[in-house]
């Protein structure tokens, strides 16, 4: 499928899929969306020294990179697992301007390692941050009570409704530890109903720029 690099409203880049008219991140601001959805409404809930995170849709590495930067600021130890069936190319990695836009030149090597480190093994990128990348379809996830937090960043329901099904959210529920949290940019009623059906308690929160609402789902013990 054809992929194009575009600039979003906050100056950060993302990948656009013209055949679907779909983007990897919000056209209203890739970095703004990642910080609002996954950091402000997800990672910030956890003050423990050790946090395990599962990302559904590793994609451009933006969410992982911002999470790494937050781990340095907040002195958090993070074990990060990113699932991606279709990794982006070397050329696309080079076109992402996140290091500059996040003013993080000291960590350009980390951003590169996010993409070029080995798949299917745990990579120690820093003393407080490990990364495991799994080349895997979401339907194949079989983790049980392994994660404190899930970043659910799949392509939208409009283009891939099967990724927002009850069956997928059952896998997400199983993968979370008791009292674990899933955050996503989505706010469709059909998504909320699927989440509730598998046992999640769902909150509707203010969305990132350009989007009115988003969901946070908790596996209440």
mmCIF file of C-alpha atoms in Angstrom, residues 68-181:
data_model
loop_
_atom_site.group_PDB
_atom_site.id
_atom_site.type_symbol
_atom_site.label_atom_id
_atom_site.label_comp_id
_atom_site.label_asym_id
_atom_site.label_seq_id
_atom_site.Cartn_x
_atom_site.Cartn_y
_atom_site.Cartn_z
ATOM 1 C CA UNK A 68 11.417 6.952 26.763
ATOM 2 C CA UNK A 69 11.862 10.715 27.247
ATOM 3 C CA UNK A 70 9.246 10.683 30.032
ATOM 4 C CA UNK A 71 11.033 7.787 31.728
ATOM 5 C CA UNK A 72 14.128 9.991 31.976
ATOM 6 C CA UNK A 73 12.162 12.943 33.363
ATOM 7 C CA UNK A 74 10.136 10.914 35.868
ATOM 8 C CA UNK A 75 12.814 8.365 36.840
ATOM 9 C CA UNK A 76 10.648 5.445 35.747
ATOM 10 C CA UNK A 77 11.809 1.964 34.809
ATOM 11 C CA UNK A 78 9.856 0.848 31.743
ATOM 12 C CA UNK A 79 9.616 -2.479 29.961
ATOM 13 C CA UNK A 80 8.096 -1.590 26.580
ATOM 14 C CA UNK A 81 6.635 -4.078 24.109
ATOM 15 C CA UNK A 82 5.616 -2.828 20.675
ATOM 16 C CA UNK A 83 3.515 -4.959 18.314
ATOM 17 C CA UNK A 84 3.680 -4.172 14.598
ATOM 18 C CA UNK A 85 2.829 -6.374 11.631
ATOM 19 C CA UNK A 86 4.196 -3.999 8.982
ATOM 20 C CA UNK A 87 7.326 -2.115 10.132
ATOM 21 C CA UNK A 88 8.100 1.171 8.428
ATOM 22 C CA UNK A 89 11.102 1.474 6.094
ATOM 23 C CA UNK A 90 14.550 2.898 6.781
ATOM 24 C CA UNK A 91 13.697 5.875 4.564
ATOM 25 C CA UNK A 92 10.492 6.533 6.500
ATOM 26 C CA UNK A 93 12.362 6.379 9.812
ATOM 27 C CA UNK A 94 14.807 9.000 8.510
ATOM 28 C CA UNK A 95 11.911 11.267 7.471
ATOM 29 C CA UNK A 96 10.375 11.380 10.960
ATOM 30 C CA UNK A 97 11.390 14.669 12.624
ATOM 31 C CA UNK A 98 10.533 13.765 16.210
ATOM 32 C CA UNK A 99 14.034 14.224 17.630
ATOM 33 C CA UNK A 100 14.085 17.832 16.419
ATOM 34 C CA UNK A 101 10.473 18.640 17.291
ATOM 35 C CA UNK A 102 10.863 17.207 20.799
ATOM 36 C CA UNK A 103 14.186 19.039 21.217
ATOM 37 C CA UNK A 104 15.937 15.805 22.133
ATOM 38 C CA UNK A 105 19.195 15.802 20.121
ATOM 39 C CA UNK A 106 21.017 13.902 22.876
ATOM 40 C CA UNK A 107 18.755 10.924 22.230
ATOM 41 C CA UNK A 108 18.885 10.639 18.442
ATOM 42 C CA UNK A 109 20.685 7.306 18.848
ATOM 43 C CA UNK A 110 17.811 6.019 20.997
ATOM 44 C CA UNK A 111 15.246 6.924 18.337
ATOM 45 C CA UNK A 112 17.286 5.029 15.757
ATOM 46 C CA UNK A 113 17.645 2.038 18.084
ATOM 47 C CA UNK A 114 13.882 1.929 18.533
ATOM 48 C CA UNK A 115 13.658 1.026 14.863
ATOM 49 C CA UNK A 116 16.910 -0.754 14.082
ATOM 50 C CA UNK A 117 17.312 -2.944 17.168
ATOM 51 C CA UNK A 118 16.502 -6.640 16.790
ATOM 52 C CA UNK A 119 12.958 -7.947 16.648
ATOM 53 C CA UNK A 120 11.580 -10.657 18.977
ATOM 54 C CA UNK A 121 14.219 -10.080 21.688
ATOM 55 C CA UNK A 122 14.460 -7.705 24.642
ATOM 56 C CA UNK A 123 16.764 -4.785 23.806
ATOM 57 C CA UNK A 124 18.187 -2.754 26.693
ATOM 58 C CA UNK A 125 18.224 0.793 25.313
ATOM 59 C CA UNK A 126 19.060 2.458 28.634
ATOM 60 C CA UNK A 127 19.415 1.335 32.228
ATOM 61 C CA UNK A 128 15.752 2.171 32.846
ATOM 62 C CA UNK A 129 14.210 1.327 29.440
ATOM 63 C CA UNK A 130 13.933 -1.966 27.597
ATOM 64 C CA UNK A 131 12.196 -2.580 24.276
ATOM 65 C CA UNK A 132 10.831 -5.748 22.743
ATOM 66 C CA UNK A 133 9.425 -5.438 19.228
ATOM 67 C CA UNK A 134 7.117 -8.207 18.075
ATOM 68 C CA UNK A 135 6.286 -8.571 14.385
ATOM 69 C CA UNK A 136 2.819 -9.903 14.967
ATOM 70 C CA UNK A 137 -0.821 -9.482 13.993
ATOM 71 C CA UNK A 138 -2.939 -8.204 16.858
ATOM 72 C CA UNK A 139 -5.173 -11.266 16.593
ATOM 73 C CA UNK A 140 -2.191 -13.441 17.589
ATOM 74 C CA UNK A 141 -1.553 -11.714 20.943
ATOM 75 C CA UNK A 142 -1.880 -14.216 23.804
ATOM 76 C CA UNK A 143 -0.341 -12.410 26.804
ATOM 77 C CA UNK A 144 -1.931 -12.974 30.207
ATOM 78 C CA UNK A 145 -1.654 -10.354 32.987
ATOM 79 C CA UNK A 146 1.682 -9.039 31.728
ATOM 80 C CA UNK A 147 1.090 -5.301 31.370
ATOM 81 C CA UNK A 148 0.210 -2.295 33.509
ATOM 82 C CA UNK A 149 -0.673 -0.077 30.548
ATOM 83 C CA UNK A 150 -1.729 -0.555 26.927
ATOM 84 C CA UNK A 151 -1.368 2.118 24.254
ATOM 85 C CA UNK A 152 -4.041 1.100 21.738
ATOM 86 C CA UNK A 153 -2.995 2.937 18.581
ATOM 87 C CA UNK A 154 -4.359 0.792 15.760
ATOM 88 C CA UNK A 155 -5.622 2.297 12.508
ATOM 89 C CA UNK A 156 -9.094 3.734 12.871
ATOM 90 C CA UNK A 157 -12.383 1.851 13.004
ATOM 91 C CA UNK A 158 -13.434 3.383 9.675
ATOM 92 C CA UNK A 159 -10.698 1.523 7.772
ATOM 93 C CA UNK A 160 -10.023 -1.524 9.995
ATOM 94 C CA UNK A 161 -13.082 -2.247 12.169
ATOM 95 C CA UNK A 162 -11.824 -5.770 12.841
ATOM 96 C CA UNK A 163 -9.047 -4.317 15.020
ATOM 97 C CA UNK A 164 -11.663 -2.773 17.324
ATOM 98 C CA UNK A 165 -13.736 -5.908 17.847
ATOM 99 C CA UNK A 166 -14.837 -7.608 21.040
ATOM 100 C CA UNK A 167 -12.394 -10.425 20.280
ATOM 101 C CA UNK A 168 -9.444 -8.009 20.166
ATOM 102 C CA UNK A 169 -10.483 -6.233 23.360
ATOM 103 C CA UNK A 170 -10.837 -9.604 25.084
ATOM 104 C CA UNK A 171 -7.144 -10.131 24.315
ATOM 105 C CA UNK A 172 -6.314 -6.669 25.645
ATOM 106 C CA UNK A 173 -8.265 -7.326 28.844
ATOM 107 C CA UNK A 174 -6.443 -10.633 29.349
ATOM 108 C CA UNK A 175 -3.044 -9.007 28.715
ATOM 109 C CA UNK A 176 -3.495 -6.415 31.460
ATOM 110 C CA UNK A 177 -2.659 -6.960 35.098
ATOM 111 C CA UNK A 178 -5.494 -6.319 37.582
ATOM 112 C CA UNK A 179 -6.214 -2.565 37.680
ATOM 113 C CA UNK A 180 -4.313 -2.142 34.410
ATOM 114 C CA UNK A 181 -5.290 0.626 32.002
#
